[in-house]
Tab-separated table of N, CA and C in Angstrom:
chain	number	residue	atom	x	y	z
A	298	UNK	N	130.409	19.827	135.213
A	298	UNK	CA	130.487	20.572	133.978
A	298	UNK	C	129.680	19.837	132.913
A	299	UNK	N	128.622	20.657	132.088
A	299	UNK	CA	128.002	20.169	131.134
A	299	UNK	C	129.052	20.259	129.555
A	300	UNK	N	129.087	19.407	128.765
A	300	UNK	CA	129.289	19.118	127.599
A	300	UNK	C	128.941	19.348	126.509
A	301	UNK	N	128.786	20.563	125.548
A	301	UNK	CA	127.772	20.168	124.344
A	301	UNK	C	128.836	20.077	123.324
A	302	UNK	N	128.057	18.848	122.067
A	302	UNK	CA	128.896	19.020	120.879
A	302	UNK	C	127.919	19.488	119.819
A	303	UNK	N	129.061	20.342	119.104
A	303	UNK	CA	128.270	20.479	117.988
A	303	UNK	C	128.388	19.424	116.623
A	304	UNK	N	127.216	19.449	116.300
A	304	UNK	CA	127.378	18.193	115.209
A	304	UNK	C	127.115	18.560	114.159
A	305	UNK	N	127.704	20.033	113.590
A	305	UNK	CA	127.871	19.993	112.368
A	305	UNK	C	129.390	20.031	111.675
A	306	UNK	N	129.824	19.104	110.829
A	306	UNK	CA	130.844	18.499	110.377
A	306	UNK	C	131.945	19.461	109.697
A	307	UNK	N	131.644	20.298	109.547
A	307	UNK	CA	132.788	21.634	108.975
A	307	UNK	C	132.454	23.228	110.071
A	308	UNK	N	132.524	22.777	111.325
A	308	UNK	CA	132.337	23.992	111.803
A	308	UNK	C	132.789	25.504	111.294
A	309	UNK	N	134.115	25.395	111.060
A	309	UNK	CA	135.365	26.731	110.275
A	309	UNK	C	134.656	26.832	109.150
A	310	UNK	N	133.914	26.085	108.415
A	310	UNK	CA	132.976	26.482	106.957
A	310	UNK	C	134.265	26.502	105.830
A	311	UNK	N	134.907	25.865	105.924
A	311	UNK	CA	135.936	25.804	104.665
A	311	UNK	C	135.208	24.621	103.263
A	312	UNK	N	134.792	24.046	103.695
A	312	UNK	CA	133.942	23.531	102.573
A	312	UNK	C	133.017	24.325	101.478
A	313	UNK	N	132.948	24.232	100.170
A	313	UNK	CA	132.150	24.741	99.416
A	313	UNK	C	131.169	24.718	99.704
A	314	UNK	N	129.762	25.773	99.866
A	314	UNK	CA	128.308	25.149	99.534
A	314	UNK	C	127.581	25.243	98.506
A	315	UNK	N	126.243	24.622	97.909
A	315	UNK	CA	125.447	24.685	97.044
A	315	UNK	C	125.087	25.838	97.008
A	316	UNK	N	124.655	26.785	96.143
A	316	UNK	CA	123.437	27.932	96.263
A	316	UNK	C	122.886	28.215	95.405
A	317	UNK	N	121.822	28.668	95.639
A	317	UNK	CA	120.438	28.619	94.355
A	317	UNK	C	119.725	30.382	94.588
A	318	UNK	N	119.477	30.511	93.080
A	318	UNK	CA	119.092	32.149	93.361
A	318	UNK	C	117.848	32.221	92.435
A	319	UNK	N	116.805	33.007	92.824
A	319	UNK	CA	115.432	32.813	92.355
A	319	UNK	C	115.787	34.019	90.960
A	320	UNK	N	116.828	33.986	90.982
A	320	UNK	CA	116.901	35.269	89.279
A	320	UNK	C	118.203	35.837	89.186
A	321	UNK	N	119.347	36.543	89.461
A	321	UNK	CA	120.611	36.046	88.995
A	321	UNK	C	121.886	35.047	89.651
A	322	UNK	N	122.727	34.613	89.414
A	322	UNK	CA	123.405	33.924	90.135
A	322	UNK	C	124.138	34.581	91.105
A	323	UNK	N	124.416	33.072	91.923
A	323	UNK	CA	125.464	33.177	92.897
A	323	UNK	C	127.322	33.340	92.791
A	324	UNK	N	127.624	34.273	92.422
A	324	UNK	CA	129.228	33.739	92.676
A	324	UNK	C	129.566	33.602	93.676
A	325	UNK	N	131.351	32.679	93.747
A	325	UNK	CA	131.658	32.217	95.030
A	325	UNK	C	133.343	32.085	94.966
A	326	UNK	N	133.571	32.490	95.776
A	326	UNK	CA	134.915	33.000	96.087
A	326	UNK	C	135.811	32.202	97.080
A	327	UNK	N	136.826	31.918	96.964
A	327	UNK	CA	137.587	31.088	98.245
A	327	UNK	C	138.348	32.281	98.765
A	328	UNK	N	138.544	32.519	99.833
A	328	UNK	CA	139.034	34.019	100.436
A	328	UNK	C	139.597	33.069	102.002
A	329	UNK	N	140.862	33.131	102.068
A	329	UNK	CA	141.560	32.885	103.371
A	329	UNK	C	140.728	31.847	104.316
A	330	UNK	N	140.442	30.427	103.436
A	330	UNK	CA	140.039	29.418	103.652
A	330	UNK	C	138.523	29.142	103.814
A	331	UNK	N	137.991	30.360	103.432
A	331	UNK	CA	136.114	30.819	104.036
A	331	UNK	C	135.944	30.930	102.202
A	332	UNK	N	134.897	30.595	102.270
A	332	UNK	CA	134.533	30.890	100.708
A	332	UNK	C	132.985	32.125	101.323
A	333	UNK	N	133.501	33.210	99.831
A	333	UNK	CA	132.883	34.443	99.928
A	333	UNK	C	131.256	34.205	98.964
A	334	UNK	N	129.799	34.240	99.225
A	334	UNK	CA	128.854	33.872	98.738
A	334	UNK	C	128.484	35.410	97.632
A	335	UNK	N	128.629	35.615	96.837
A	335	UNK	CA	127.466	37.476	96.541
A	335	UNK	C	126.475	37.209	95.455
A	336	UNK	N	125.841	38.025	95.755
A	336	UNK	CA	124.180	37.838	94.448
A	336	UNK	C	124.701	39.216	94.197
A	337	UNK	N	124.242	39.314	92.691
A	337	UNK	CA	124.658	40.691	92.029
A	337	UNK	C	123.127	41.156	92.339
A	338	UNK	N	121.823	40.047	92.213
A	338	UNK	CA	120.322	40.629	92.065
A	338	UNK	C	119.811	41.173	93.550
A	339	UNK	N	118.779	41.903	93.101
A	339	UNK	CA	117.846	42.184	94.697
A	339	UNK	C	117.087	40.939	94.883
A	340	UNK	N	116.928	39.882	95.412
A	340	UNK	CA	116.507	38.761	95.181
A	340	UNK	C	116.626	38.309	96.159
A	341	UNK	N	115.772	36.713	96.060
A	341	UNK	CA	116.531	35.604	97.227
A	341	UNK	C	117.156	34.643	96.562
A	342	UNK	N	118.173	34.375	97.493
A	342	UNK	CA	119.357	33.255	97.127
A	342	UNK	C	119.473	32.424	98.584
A	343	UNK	N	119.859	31.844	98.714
A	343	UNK	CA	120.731	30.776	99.581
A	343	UNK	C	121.439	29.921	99.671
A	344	UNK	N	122.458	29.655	100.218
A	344	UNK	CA	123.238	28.529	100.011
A	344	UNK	C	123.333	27.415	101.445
A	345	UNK	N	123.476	26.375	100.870
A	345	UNK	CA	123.206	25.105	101.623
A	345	UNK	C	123.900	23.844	101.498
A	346	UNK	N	124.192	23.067	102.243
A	346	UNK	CA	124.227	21.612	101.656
A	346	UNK	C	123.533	20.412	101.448
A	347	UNK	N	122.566	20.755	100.211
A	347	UNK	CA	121.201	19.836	100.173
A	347	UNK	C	121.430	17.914	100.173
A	348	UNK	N	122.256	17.752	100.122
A	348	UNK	CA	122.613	16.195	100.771
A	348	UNK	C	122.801	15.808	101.838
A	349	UNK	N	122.698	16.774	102.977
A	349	UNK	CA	122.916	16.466	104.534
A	349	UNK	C	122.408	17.298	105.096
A	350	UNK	N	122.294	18.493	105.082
A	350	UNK	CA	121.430	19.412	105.964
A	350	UNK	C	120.151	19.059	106.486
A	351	UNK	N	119.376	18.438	105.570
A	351	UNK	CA	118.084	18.180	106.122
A	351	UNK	C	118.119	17.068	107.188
A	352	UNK	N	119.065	16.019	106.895
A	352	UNK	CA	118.861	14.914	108.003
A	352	UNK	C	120.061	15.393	109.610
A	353	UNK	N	121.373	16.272	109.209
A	353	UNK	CA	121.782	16.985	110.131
A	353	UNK	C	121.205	17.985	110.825
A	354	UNK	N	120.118	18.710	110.232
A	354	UNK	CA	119.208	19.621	110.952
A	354	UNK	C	118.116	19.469	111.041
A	355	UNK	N	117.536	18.651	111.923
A	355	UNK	CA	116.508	17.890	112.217
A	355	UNK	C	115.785	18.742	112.810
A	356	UNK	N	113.949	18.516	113.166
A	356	UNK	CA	112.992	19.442	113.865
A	356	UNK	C	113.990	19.104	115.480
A	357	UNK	N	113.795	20.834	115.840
A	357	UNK	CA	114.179	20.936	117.181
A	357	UNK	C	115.434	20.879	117.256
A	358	UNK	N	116.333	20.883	116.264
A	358	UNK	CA	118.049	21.056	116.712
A	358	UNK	C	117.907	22.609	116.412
A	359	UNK	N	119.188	23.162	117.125
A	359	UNK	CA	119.267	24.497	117.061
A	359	UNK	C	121.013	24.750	116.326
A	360	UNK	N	120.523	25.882	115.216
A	360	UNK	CA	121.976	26.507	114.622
A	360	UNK	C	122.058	27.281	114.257
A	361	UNK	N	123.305	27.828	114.718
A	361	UNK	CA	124.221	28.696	115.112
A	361	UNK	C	125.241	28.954	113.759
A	362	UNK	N	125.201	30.315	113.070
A	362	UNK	CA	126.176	30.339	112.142
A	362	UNK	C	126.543	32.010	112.551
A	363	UNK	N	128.206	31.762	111.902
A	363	UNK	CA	128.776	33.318	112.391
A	363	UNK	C	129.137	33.538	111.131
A	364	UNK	N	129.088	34.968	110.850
A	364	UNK	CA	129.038	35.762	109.393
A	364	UNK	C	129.226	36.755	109.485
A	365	UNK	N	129.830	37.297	108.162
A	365	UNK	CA	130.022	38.701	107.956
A	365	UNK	C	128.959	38.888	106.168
A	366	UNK	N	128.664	40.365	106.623
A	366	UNK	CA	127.761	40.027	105.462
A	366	UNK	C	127.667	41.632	105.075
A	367	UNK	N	127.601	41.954	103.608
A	367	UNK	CA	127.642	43.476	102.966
A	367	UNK	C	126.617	44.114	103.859
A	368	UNK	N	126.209	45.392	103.777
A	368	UNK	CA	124.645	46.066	103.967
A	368	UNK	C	124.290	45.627	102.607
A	369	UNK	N	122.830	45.529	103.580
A	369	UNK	CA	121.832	45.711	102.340
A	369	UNK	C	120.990	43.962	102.102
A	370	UNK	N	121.779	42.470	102.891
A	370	UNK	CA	122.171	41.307	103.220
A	370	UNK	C	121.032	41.264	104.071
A	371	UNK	N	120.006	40.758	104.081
A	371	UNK	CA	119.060	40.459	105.517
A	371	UNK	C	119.868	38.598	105.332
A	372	UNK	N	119.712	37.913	106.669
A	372	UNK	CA	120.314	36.600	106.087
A	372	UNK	C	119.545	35.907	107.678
A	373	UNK	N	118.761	34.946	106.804
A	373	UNK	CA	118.462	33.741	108.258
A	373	UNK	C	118.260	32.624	107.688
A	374	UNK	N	117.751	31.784	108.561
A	374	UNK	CA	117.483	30.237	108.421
A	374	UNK	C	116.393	29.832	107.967
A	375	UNK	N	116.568	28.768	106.919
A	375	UNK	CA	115.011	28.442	106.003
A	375	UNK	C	114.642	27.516	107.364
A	376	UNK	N	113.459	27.459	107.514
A	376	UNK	CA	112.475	26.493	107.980
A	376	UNK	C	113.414	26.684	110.052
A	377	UNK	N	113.508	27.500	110.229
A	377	UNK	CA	113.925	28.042	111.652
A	377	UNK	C	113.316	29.231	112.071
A	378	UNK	N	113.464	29.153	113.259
A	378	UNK	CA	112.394	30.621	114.116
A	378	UNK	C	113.752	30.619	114.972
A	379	UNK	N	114.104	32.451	114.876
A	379	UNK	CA	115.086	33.139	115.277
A	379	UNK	C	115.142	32.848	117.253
A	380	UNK	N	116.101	32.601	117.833
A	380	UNK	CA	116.221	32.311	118.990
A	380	UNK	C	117.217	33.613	119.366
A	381	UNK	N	118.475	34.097	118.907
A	381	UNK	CA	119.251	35.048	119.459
A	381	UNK	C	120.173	35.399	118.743
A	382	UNK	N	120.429	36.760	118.999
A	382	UNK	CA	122.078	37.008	118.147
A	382	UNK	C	122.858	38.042	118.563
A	383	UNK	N	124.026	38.193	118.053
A	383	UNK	CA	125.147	39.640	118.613
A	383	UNK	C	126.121	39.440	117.667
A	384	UNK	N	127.406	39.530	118.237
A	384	UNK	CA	128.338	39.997	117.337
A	384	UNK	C	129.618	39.280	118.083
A	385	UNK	N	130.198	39.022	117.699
A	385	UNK	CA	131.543	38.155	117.494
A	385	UNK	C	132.283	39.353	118.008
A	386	UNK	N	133.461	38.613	118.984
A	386	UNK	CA	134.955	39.709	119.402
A	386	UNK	C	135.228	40.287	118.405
A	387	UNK	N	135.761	39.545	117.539
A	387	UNK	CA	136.264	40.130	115.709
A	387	UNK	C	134.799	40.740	114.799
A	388	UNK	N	133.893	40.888	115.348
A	388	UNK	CA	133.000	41.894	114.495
A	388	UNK	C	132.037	41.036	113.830
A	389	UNK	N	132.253	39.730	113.701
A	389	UNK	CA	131.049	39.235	113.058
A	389	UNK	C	130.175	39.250	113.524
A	390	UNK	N	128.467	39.003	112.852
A	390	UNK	CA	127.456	38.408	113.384
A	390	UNK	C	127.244	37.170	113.404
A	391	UNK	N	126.573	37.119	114.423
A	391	UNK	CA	126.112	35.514	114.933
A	391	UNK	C	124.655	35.347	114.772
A	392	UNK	N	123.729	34.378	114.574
A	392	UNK	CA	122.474	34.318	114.688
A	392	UNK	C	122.384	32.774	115.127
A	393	UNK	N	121.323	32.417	116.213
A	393	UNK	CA	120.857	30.806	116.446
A	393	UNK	C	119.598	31.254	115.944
A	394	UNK	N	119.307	29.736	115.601
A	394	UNK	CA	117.429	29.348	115.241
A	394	UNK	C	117.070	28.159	115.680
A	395	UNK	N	116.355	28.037	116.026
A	395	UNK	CA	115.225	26.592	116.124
A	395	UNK	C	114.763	25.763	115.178
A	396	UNK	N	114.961	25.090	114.920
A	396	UNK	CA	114.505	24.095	113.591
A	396	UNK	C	112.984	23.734	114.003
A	397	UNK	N	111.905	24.712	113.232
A	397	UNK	CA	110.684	23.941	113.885
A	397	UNK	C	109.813	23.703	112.744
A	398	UNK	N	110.151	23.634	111.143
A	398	UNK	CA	109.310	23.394	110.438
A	398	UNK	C	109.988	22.228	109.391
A	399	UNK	N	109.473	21.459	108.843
A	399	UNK	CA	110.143	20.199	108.057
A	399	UNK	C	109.873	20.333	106.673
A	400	UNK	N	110.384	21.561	106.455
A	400	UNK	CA	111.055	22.139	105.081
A	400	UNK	C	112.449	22.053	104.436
A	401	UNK	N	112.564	23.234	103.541
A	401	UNK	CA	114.313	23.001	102.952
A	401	UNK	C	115.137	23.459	104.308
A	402	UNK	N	116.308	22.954	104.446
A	402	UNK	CA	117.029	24.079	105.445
A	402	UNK	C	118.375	24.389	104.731
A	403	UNK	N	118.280	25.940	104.567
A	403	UNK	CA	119.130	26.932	104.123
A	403	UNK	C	119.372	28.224	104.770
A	404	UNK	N	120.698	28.765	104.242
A	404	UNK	CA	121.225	30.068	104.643
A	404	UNK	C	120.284	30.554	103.900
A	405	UNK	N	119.632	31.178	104.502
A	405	UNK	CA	118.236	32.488	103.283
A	405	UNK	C	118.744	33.263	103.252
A	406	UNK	N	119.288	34.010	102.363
A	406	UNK	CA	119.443	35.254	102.171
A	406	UNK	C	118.513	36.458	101.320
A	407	UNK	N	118.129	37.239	101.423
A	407	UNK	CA	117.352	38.538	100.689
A	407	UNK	C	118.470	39.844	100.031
A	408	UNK	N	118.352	40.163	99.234
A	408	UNK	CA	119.105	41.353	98.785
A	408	UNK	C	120.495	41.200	97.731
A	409	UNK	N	120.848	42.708	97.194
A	409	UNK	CA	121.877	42.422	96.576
A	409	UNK	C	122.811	42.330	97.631
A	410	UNK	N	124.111	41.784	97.177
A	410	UNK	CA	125.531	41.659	98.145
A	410	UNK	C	126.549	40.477	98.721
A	411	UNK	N	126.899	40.401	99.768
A	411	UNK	CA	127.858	39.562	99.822
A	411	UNK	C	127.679	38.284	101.461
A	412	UNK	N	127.945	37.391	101.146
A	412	UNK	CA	127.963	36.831	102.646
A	412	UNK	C	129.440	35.694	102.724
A	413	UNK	N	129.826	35.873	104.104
A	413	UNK	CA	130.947	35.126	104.382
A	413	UNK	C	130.702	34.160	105.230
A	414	UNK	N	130.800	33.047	105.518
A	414	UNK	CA	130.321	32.345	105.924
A	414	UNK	C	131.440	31.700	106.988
A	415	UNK	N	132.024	32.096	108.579
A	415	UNK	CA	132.952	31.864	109.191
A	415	UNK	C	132.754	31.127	109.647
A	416	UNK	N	131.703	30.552	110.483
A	416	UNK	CA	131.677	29.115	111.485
A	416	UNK	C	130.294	28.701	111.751
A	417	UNK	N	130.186	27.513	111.841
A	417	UNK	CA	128.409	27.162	112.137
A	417	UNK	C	128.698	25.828	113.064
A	418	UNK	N	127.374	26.055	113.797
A	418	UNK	CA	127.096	24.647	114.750
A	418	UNK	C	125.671	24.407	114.746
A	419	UNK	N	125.513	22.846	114.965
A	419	UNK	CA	124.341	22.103	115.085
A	419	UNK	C	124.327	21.753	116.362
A	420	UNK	N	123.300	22.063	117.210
A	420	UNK	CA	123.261	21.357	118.498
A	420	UNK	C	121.644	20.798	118.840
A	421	UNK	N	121.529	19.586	119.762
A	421	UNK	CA	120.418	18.673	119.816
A	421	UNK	C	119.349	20.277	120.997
A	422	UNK	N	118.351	19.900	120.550
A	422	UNK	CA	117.270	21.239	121.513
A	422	UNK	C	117.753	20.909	123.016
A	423	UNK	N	117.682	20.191	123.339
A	423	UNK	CA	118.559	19.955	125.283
A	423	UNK	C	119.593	20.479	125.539
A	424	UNK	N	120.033	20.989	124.529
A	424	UNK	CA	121.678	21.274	124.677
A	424	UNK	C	121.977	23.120	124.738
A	425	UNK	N	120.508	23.295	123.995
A	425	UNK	CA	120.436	25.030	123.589
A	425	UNK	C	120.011	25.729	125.678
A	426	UNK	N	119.491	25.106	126.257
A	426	UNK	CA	119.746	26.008	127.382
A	426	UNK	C	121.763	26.032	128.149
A	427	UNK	N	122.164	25.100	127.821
A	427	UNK	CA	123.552	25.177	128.117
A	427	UNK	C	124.382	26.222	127.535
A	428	UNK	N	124.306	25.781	125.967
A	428	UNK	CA	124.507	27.275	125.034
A	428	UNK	C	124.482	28.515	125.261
A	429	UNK	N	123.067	28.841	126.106
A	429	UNK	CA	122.763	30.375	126.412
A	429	UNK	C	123.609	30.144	127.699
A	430	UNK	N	124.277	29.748	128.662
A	430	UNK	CA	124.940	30.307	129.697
A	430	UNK	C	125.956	30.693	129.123
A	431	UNK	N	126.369	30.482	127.640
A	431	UNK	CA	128.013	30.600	127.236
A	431	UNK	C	127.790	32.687	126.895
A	432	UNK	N	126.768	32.672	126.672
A	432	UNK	CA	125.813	33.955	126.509
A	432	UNK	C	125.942	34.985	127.695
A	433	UNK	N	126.435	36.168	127.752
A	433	UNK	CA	126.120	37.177	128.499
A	433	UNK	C	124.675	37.973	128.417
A	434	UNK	N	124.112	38.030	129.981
A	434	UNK	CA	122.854	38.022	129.365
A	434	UNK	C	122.295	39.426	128.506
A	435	UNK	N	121.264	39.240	128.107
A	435	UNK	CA	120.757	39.843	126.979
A	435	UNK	C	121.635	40.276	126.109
A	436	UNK	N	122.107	39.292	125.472
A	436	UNK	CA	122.917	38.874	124.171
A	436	UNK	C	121.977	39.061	122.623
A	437	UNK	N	120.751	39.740	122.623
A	437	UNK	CA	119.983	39.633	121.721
A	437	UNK	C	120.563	41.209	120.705
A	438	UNK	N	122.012	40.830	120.675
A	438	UNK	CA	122.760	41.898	119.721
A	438	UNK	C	123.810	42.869	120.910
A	439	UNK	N	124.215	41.826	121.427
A	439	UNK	CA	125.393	42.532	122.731
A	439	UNK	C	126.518	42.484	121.749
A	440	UNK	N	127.567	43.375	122.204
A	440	UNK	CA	128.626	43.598	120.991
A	440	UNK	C	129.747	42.825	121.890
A	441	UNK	N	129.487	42.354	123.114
A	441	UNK	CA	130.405	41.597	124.068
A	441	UNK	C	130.034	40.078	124.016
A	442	UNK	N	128.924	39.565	123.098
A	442	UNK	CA	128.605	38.091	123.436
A	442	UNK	C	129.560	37.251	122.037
A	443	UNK	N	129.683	36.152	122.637
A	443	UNK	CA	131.017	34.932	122.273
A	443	UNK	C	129.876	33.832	121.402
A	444	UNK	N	130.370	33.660	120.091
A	444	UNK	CA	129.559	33.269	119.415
A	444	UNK	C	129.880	31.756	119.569
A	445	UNK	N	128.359	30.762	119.784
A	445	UNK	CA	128.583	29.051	120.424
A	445	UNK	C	128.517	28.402	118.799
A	446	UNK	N	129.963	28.718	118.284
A	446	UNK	CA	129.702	27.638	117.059
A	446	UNK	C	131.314	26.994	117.077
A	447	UNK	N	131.921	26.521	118.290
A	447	UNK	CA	132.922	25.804	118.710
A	447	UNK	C	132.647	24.359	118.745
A	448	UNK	N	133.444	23.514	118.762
A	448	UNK	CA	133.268	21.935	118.479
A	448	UNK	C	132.493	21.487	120.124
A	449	UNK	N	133.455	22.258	121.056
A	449	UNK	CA	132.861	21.841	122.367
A	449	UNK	C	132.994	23.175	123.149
A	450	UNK	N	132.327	23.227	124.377
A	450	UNK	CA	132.476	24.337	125.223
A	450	UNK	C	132.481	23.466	126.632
């Protein structure tokens, strides 16, 4: 049996994050231990944790965050190229990315609306083909695939 951990330090996302909006603000909500992100503007915003993210999400780690998010919400990863996604038993979305550029790394978000932010994982690039077996295949928006942002599998 293979092992992966994830090494990002608040998987459940109960921690506050930073967020920055290119023209109106971010409010932020604590809602049943998940804090709720919304931009009132059509804009980009994102939220992050700019004191550790960059050295926790290093070129070539791959992450994994599960969310619920208004319409209207496009939402991905700054400085990542999209690898896969679907939907959570309970309805959320899931998205992984690739860390392949040595920029900011943030939740990007586009649009007016809301994002919830339920669980995230960091895993080392060796570890992302293990990941996809946890994956039913062609999981690229299966409404049956199990989202890999657990401490271990």
């Amino acid at each position: 049996m293979t092992y992966i951990t994830n090494l990002y330090p608040d998987p459940s996302c109960h921690k506050q994050l930073s967020t920055w909006s290119n023209g109106s603000g971010v409010n932020v909500e604590h809602i049943d231990g998940h804090f709720r992100y919304t931009n009132t503007g059509n804009n980009n915003w994102s939220i992050s944790d700019w004191d550790s993210w960059r050295e926790l999400m290093r070129l070539g780690r791959v992450v994994v965050i599960a969310y619920t998010a208004t319409d209207g919400v496009h939402v991905g990863l700054e400085s990542g190229t999209w690898l896969a996604s679907g939907t959570t038993h309970s309805g959320s979305t899931w998205q992984a990315w690739k860390i392949n550029v040595d920029k900011n790394r943030s939740v990007f978000c586009q649009g007016s609306g809301s994002l919830l932010l339920e669980a995230m994982a960091v895993y080392e690039a060796d570890e992302w083909p293990t990941v996809q077996q946890l994956l039913p295949p062609g999981s690229r928006g299966s409404t049956e695939a199990r989202c890999p942002c657990s401490d271990r599998r």
